[in-house]
Coordinates of C-alpha atoms and ligand atoms in Angstrom, one line a residue:
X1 CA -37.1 -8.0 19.3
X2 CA -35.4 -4.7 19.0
X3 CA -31.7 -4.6 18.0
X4 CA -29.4 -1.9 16.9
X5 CA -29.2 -1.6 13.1
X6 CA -26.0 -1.0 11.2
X7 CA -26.0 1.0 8.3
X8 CA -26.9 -0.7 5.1
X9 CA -23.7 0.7 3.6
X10 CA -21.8 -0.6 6.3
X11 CA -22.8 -4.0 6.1
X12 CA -22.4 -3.7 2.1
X13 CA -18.7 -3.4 2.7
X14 CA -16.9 -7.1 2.6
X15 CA -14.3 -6.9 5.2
X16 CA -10.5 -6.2 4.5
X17 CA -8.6 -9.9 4.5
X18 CA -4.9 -9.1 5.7
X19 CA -2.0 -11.5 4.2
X20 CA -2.0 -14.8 6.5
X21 CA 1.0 -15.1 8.5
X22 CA 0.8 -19.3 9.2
X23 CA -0.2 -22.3 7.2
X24 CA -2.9 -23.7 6.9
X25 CA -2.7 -26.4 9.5
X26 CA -1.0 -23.4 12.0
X27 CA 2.7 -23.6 11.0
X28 CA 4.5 -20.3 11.1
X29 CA 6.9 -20.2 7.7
X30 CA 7.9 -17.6 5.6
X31 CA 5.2 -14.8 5.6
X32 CA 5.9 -13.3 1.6
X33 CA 2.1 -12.2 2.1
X34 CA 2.4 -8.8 3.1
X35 CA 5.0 -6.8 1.5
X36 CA 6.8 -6.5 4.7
X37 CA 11.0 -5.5 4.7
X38 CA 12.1 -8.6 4.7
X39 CA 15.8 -7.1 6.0
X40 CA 13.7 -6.3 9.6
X41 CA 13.8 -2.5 11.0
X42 CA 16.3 -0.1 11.7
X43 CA 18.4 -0.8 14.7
X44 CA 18.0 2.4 15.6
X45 CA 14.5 2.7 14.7
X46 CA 14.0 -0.6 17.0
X47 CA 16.1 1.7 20.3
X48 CA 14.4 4.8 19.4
X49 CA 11.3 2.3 19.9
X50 CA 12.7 0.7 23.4
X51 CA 13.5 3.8 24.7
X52 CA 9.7 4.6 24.5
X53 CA 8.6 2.4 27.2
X54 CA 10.0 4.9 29.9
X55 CA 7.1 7.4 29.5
X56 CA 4.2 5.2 28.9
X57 CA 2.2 7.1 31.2
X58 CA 2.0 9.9 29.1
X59 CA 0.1 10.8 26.0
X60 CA 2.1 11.4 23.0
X61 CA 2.3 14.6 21.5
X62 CA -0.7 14.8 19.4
X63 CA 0.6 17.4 17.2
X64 CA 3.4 14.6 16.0
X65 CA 5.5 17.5 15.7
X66 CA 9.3 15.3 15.9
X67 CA 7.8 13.4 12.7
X68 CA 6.4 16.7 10.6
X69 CA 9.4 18.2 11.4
X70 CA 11.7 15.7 10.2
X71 CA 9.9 14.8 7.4
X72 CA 9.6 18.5 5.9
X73 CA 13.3 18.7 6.2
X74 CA 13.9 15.3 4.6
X75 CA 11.7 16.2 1.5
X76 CA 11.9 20.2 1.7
X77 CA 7.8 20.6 2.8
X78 CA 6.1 22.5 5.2
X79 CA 5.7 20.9 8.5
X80 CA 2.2 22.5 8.8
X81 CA 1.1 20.2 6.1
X82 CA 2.3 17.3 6.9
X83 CA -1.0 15.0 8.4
X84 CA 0.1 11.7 10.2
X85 CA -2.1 8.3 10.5
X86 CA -2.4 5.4 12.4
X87 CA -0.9 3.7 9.2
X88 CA -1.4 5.8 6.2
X89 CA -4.5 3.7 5.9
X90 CA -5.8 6.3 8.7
X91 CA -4.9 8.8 6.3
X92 CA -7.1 7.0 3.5
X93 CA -9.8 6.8 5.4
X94 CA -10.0 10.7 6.7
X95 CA -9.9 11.4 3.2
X96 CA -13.3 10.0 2.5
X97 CA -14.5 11.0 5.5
X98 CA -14.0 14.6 5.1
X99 CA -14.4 15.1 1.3
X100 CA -17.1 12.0 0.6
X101 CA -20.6 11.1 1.7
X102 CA -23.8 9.8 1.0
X103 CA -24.7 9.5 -2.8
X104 CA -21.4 10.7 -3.8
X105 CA -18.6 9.1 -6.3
X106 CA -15.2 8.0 -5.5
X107 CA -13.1 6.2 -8.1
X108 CA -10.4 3.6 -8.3
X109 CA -9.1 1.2 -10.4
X110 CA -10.1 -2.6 -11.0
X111 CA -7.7 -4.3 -9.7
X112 CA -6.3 -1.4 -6.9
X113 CA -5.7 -1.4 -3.4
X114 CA -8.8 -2.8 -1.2
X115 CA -8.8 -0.1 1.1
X116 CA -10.3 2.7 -0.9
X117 CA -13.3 0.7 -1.3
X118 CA -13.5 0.3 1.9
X119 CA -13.2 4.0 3.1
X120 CA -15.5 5.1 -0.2
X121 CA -18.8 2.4 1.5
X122 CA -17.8 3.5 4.8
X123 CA -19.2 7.1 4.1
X124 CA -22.1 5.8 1.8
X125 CA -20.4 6.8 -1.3
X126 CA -20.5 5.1 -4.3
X127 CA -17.3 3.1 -5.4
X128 CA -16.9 3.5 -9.2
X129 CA -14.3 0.8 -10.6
X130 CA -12.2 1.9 -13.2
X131 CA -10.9 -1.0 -16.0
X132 CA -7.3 -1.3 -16.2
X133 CA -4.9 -1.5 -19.2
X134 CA -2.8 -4.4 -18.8
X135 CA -3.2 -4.3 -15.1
X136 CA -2.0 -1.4 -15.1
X137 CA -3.6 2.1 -14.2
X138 CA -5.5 3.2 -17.5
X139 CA -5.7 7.4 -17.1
X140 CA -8.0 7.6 -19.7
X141 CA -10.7 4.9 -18.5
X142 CA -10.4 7.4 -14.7
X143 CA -11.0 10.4 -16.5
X144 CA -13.9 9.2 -19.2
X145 CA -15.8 8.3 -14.9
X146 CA -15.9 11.4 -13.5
X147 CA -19.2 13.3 -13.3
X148 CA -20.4 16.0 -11.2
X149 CA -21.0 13.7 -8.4
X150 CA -17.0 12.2 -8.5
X151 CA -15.3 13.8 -5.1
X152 CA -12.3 11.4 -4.8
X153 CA -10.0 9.4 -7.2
X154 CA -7.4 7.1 -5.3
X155 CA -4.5 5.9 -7.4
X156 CA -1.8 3.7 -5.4
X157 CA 1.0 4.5 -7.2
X158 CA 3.3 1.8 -7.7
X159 CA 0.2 0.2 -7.4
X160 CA -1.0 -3.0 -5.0
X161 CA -1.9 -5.6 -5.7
X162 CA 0.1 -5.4 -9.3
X163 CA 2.8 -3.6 -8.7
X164 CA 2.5 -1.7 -11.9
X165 CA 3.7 2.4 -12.3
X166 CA 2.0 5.5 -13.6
X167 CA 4.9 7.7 -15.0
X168 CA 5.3 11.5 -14.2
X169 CA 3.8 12.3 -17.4
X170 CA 0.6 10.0 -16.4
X171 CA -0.1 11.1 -13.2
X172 CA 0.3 15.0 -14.8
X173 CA -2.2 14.1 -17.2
X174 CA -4.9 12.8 -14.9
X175 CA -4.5 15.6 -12.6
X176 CA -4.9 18.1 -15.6
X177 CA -7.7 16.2 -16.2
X178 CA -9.9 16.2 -13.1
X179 CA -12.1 18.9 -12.2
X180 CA -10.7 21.6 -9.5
X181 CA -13.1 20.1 -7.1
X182 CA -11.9 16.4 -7.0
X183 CA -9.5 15.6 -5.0
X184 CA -6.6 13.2 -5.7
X185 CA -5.1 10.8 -3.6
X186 CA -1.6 9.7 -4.5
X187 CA -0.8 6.6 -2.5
X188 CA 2.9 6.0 -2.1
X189 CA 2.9 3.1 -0.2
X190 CA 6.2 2.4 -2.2
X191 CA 7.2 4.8 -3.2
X192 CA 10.9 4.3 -1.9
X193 CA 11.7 1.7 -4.0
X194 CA 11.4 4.1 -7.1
X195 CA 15.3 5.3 -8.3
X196 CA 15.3 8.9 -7.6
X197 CA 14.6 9.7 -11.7
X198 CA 11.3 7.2 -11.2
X199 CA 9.7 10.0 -9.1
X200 CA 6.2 10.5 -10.2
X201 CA 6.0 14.3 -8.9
X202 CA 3.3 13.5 -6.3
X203 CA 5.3 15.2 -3.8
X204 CA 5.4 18.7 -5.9
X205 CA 2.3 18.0 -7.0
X206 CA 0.4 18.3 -3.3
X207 CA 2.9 21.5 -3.1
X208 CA 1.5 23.4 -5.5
X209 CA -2.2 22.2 -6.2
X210 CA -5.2 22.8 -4.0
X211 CA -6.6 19.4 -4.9
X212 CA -4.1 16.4 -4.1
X213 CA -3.5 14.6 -1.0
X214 CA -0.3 12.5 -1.0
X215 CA 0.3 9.5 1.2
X216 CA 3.5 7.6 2.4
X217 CA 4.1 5.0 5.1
X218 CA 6.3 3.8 7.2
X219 CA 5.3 -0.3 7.1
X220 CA 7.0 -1.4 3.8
X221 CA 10.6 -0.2 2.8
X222 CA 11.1 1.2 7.0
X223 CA 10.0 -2.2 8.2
X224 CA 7.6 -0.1 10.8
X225 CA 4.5 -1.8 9.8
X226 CA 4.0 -3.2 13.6
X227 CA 3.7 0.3 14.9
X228 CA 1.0 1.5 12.6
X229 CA 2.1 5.1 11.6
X230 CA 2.1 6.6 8.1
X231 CA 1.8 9.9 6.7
X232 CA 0.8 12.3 3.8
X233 CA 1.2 15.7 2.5
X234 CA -1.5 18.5 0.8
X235 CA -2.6 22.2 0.9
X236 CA -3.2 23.6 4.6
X237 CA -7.2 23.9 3.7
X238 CA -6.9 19.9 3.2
X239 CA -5.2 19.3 6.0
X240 CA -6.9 21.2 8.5
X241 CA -9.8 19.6 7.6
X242 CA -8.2 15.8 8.2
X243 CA -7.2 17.2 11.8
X244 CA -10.3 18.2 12.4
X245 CA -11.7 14.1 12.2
X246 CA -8.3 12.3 12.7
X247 CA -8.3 10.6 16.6
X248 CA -7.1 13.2 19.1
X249 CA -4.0 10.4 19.7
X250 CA -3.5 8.8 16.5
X251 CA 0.1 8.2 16.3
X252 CA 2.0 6.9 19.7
X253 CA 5.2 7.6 21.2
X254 CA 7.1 4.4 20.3
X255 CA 5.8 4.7 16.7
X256 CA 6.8 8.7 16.6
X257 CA 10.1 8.3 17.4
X258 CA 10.9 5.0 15.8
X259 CA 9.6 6.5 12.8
X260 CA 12.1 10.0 12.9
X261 CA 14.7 7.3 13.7
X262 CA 13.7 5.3 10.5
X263 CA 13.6 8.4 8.6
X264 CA 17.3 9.0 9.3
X265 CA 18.9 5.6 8.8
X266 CA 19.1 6.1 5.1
X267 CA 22.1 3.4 5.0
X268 CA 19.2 0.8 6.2
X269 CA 16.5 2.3 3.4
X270 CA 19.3 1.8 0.7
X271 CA 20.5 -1.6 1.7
X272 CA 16.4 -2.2 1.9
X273 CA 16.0 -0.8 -1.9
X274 CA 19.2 -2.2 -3.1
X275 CA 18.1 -6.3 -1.4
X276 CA 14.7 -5.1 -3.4
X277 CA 15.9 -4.5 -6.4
X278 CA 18.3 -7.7 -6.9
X279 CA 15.9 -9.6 -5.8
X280 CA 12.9 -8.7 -7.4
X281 CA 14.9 -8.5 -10.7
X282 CA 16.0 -11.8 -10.4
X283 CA 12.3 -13.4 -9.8
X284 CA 10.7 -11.8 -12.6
X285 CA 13.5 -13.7 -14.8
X286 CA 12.5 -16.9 -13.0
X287 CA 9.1 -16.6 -14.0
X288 CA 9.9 -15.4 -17.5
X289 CA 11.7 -19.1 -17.5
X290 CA 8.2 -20.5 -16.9
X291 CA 6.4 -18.6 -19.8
X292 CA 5.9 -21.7 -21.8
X293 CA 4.1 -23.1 -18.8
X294 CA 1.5 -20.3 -18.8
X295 CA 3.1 -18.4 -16.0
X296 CA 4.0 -14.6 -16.2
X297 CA 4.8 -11.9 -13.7
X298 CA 3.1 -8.2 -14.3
X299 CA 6.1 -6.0 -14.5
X300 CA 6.7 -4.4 -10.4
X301 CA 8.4 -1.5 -9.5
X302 CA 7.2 -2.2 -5.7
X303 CA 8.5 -5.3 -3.2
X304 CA 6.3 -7.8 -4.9
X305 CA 5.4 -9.4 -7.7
X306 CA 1.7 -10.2 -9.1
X307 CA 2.4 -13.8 -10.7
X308 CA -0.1 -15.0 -13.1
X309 CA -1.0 -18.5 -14.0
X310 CA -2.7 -19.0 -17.4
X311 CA -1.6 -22.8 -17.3
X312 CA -2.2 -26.5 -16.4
X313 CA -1.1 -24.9 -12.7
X314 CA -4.1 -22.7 -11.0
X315 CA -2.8 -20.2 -9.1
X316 CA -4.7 -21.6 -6.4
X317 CA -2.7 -25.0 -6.9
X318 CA 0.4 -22.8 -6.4
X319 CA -1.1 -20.9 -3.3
X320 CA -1.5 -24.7 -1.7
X321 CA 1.5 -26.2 -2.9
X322 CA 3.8 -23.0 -1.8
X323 CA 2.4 -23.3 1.4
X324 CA 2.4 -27.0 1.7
X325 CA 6.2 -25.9 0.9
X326 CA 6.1 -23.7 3.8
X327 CA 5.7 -20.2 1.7
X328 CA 2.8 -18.2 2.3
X329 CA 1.4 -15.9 -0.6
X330 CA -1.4 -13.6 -1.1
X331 CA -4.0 -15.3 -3.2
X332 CA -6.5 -12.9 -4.4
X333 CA -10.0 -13.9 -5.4
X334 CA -11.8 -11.5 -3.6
X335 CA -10.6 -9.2 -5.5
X336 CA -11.0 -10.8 -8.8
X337 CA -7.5 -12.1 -8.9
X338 CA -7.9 -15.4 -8.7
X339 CA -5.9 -16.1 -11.1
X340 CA -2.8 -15.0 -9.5
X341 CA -0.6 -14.3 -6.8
X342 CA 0.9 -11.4 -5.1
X343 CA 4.6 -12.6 -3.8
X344 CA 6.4 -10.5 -1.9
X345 CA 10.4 -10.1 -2.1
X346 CA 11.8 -11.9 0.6
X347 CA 15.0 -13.2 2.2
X348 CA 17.5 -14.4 -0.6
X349 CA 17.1 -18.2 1.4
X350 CA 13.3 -17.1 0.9
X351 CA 13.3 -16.2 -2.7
X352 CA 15.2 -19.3 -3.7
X353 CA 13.3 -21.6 -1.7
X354 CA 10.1 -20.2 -2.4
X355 CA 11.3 -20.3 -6.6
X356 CA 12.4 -24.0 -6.2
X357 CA 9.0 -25.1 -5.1
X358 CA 7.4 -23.0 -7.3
X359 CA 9.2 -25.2 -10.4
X360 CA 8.5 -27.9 -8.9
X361 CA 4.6 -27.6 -8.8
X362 CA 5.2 -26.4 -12.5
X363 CA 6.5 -29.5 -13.4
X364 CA 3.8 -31.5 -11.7
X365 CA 1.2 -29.9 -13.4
X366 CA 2.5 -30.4 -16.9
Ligands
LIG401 C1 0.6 -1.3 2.5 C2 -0.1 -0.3 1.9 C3 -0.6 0.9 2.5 C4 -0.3 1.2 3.9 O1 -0.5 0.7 4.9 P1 -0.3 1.3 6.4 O2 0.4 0.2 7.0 O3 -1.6 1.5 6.9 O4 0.5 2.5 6.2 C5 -1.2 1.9 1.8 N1 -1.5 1.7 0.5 C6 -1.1 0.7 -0.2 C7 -1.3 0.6 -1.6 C8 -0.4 -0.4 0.5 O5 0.0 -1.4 -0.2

């Protein structure tokens, strides 16, 4: 019988698995499986949202000109080239569609953020995995990939699922050392929780060069993640031609003016970083304190922390047991982590819960 027939390239991609928000057998605990704010939203990102739902008969404005403009004022950009997404994931994804396609490359590293994989099959290009060093993102390994056929390289930057930083200088030197005609994403999912002398230029860099495309959301440190809107910055040329394939409606009301509102509440982004920072900080020493157990944490500058367990206890053991514990994690085999797990920051009654239990199943697998 006759039947529609997906793409070969679409059925070669293996779906994106989103961090679990209940247990196994359906409880709803603490959800440290998504690298969510744990601190909420803004209240006055969450008015700016309620106040919304009086014109929900009209389309937004697709031009997203309230978030543009107060996002080239915040960072000193031009508002022309500011592009908005339905998440910055959007954003990923109109990047391969406009400057990928069939037989082409697009690179990223081993163990990098599973949506650039995605987006690269989705066009029928060619994903080309680059090793890390450390975990971390190796510029040399990137560069030594590229041929003529490369057309994107997509560096998350702190990178997820490890959490791991490119400095300044790193990201200055893979850009110098891509061809004109490749373009480079610079995924800044977090970057926020950088100090202010942590920048990694990517924001100057889009500014001045024709070939990168920077992206930032709103889901992790503005604790928008339910409302789906990101966005990224690059030359007009870029730009014009991610308009040209974006959704005529991407972004909504609600999440348009929740996110200006966001945007302004810097009090609630520096109580966010500051929680973060303390918090995160004090984890990594906690599993430092388990080293002779075969347990080590990948130094983060993001909201998580990849923990890896080279001893008697799996890391699968540890998934189980921390949600038996109520605390669910991102276990990551699919992605050839399954060695470890990606904890997010949580609550402080979170953090030291989740660390108790986490000693515990230490002990019992001695
Ligand atoms: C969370 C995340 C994103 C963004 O997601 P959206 O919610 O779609 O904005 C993008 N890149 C990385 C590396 C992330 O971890």
């Amino acid at each position: 019988m006759l039947a529609p027939q997906p793409k070969q390239w679409i059925m070669d991609i293996a779906p994106y698995v989103p961090g679990r928000a209940t247990t196994d057998d359906g409880r709803k605990v603490a959800k440290l499986s998504s690298n969510e704010n744990p601190l909420g939203t803004s209240p006055a990102a969450r008015e700016a949202f309620r106040s919304a739902a009086d014109s929900l008969e009209r389309y937004p404005d697709a031009s997203g000109a309230i978030v543009r403009e107060a996002i080239a004022a915040k960072y000193g950009l031009d508002p022309a080239r500011v592009i908005y997404g339905n998440g910055s994931d959007e954003i990923l994804h109109l990047a391969a569609g406009a400057f990928a396609g069939a037989g082409d490359e697009v690179i990223f590293v081993r163990y990098g953020f599973a949506v650039y994989e995605i987006a690269a099959r989705r066009v029928g290009a060619v994903p080309v995995v680059a090793p890390d060093k450390d975990y971390a993102t190796d510029v040399d390994a990137i560069l030594s990939l590229v041929t003529d056929r490369t057309r994107i390289v997509y560096i998350a930057n702190p990178n997820n699922p490890t959490g791991t930083f490119a400095s300044r200088e790193e990201i200055a030197r893979l850009h110098a050392g891509l061809p004109g005609n490749v373009l480079l994403v610079l995924d800044g999912a977090y970057a926020e929780y950088l100090d202010a002398d942590e920048d990694d230029g990517a924001l100057v860099l889009a500014s001045a060069a024709p070939n990168v495309l920077v992206t930032r959301t709103f889901s992790k440190i503005y604790g928008l993640a339910a409302e789906r809107i990101g966005w990224g910055y690059a030359s007009a040329e870029i730009v014009h031609a991610l308009h040209r394939i974006r959704l005529p409606f991407n972004i909504t009301i609600a999440g348009q003016q929740a996110a200006v509102a966001a945007l302004h509440d810097e009090a609630f982004v520096a109580h966010s970083k500051a929680h973060n920072a303390k918090w995160r900080a004090w984890f990594a020493e906690q599993v430092a304190s388990l080293g002779n157990a075969g347990v080590r944490a990948v130094p983060s500058k993001a909201n998580f922390l990849l923990v890896l367990f080279e001893g008697a206890l799996t890391a699968e053991r540890a998934y189980k047991g921390l949600m038996d514990a109520g605390y669910i994690t991102r276990w990551l085999p699919g992605q050839k982590l399954g060695h470890g797990l990606r904890i997010s920051i949580g609550t402080e009654e979170e953090m030291l819960g989740m660390t108790e239990a986490l000693r515990g199943l230490v002990a019992e697998a001695r």
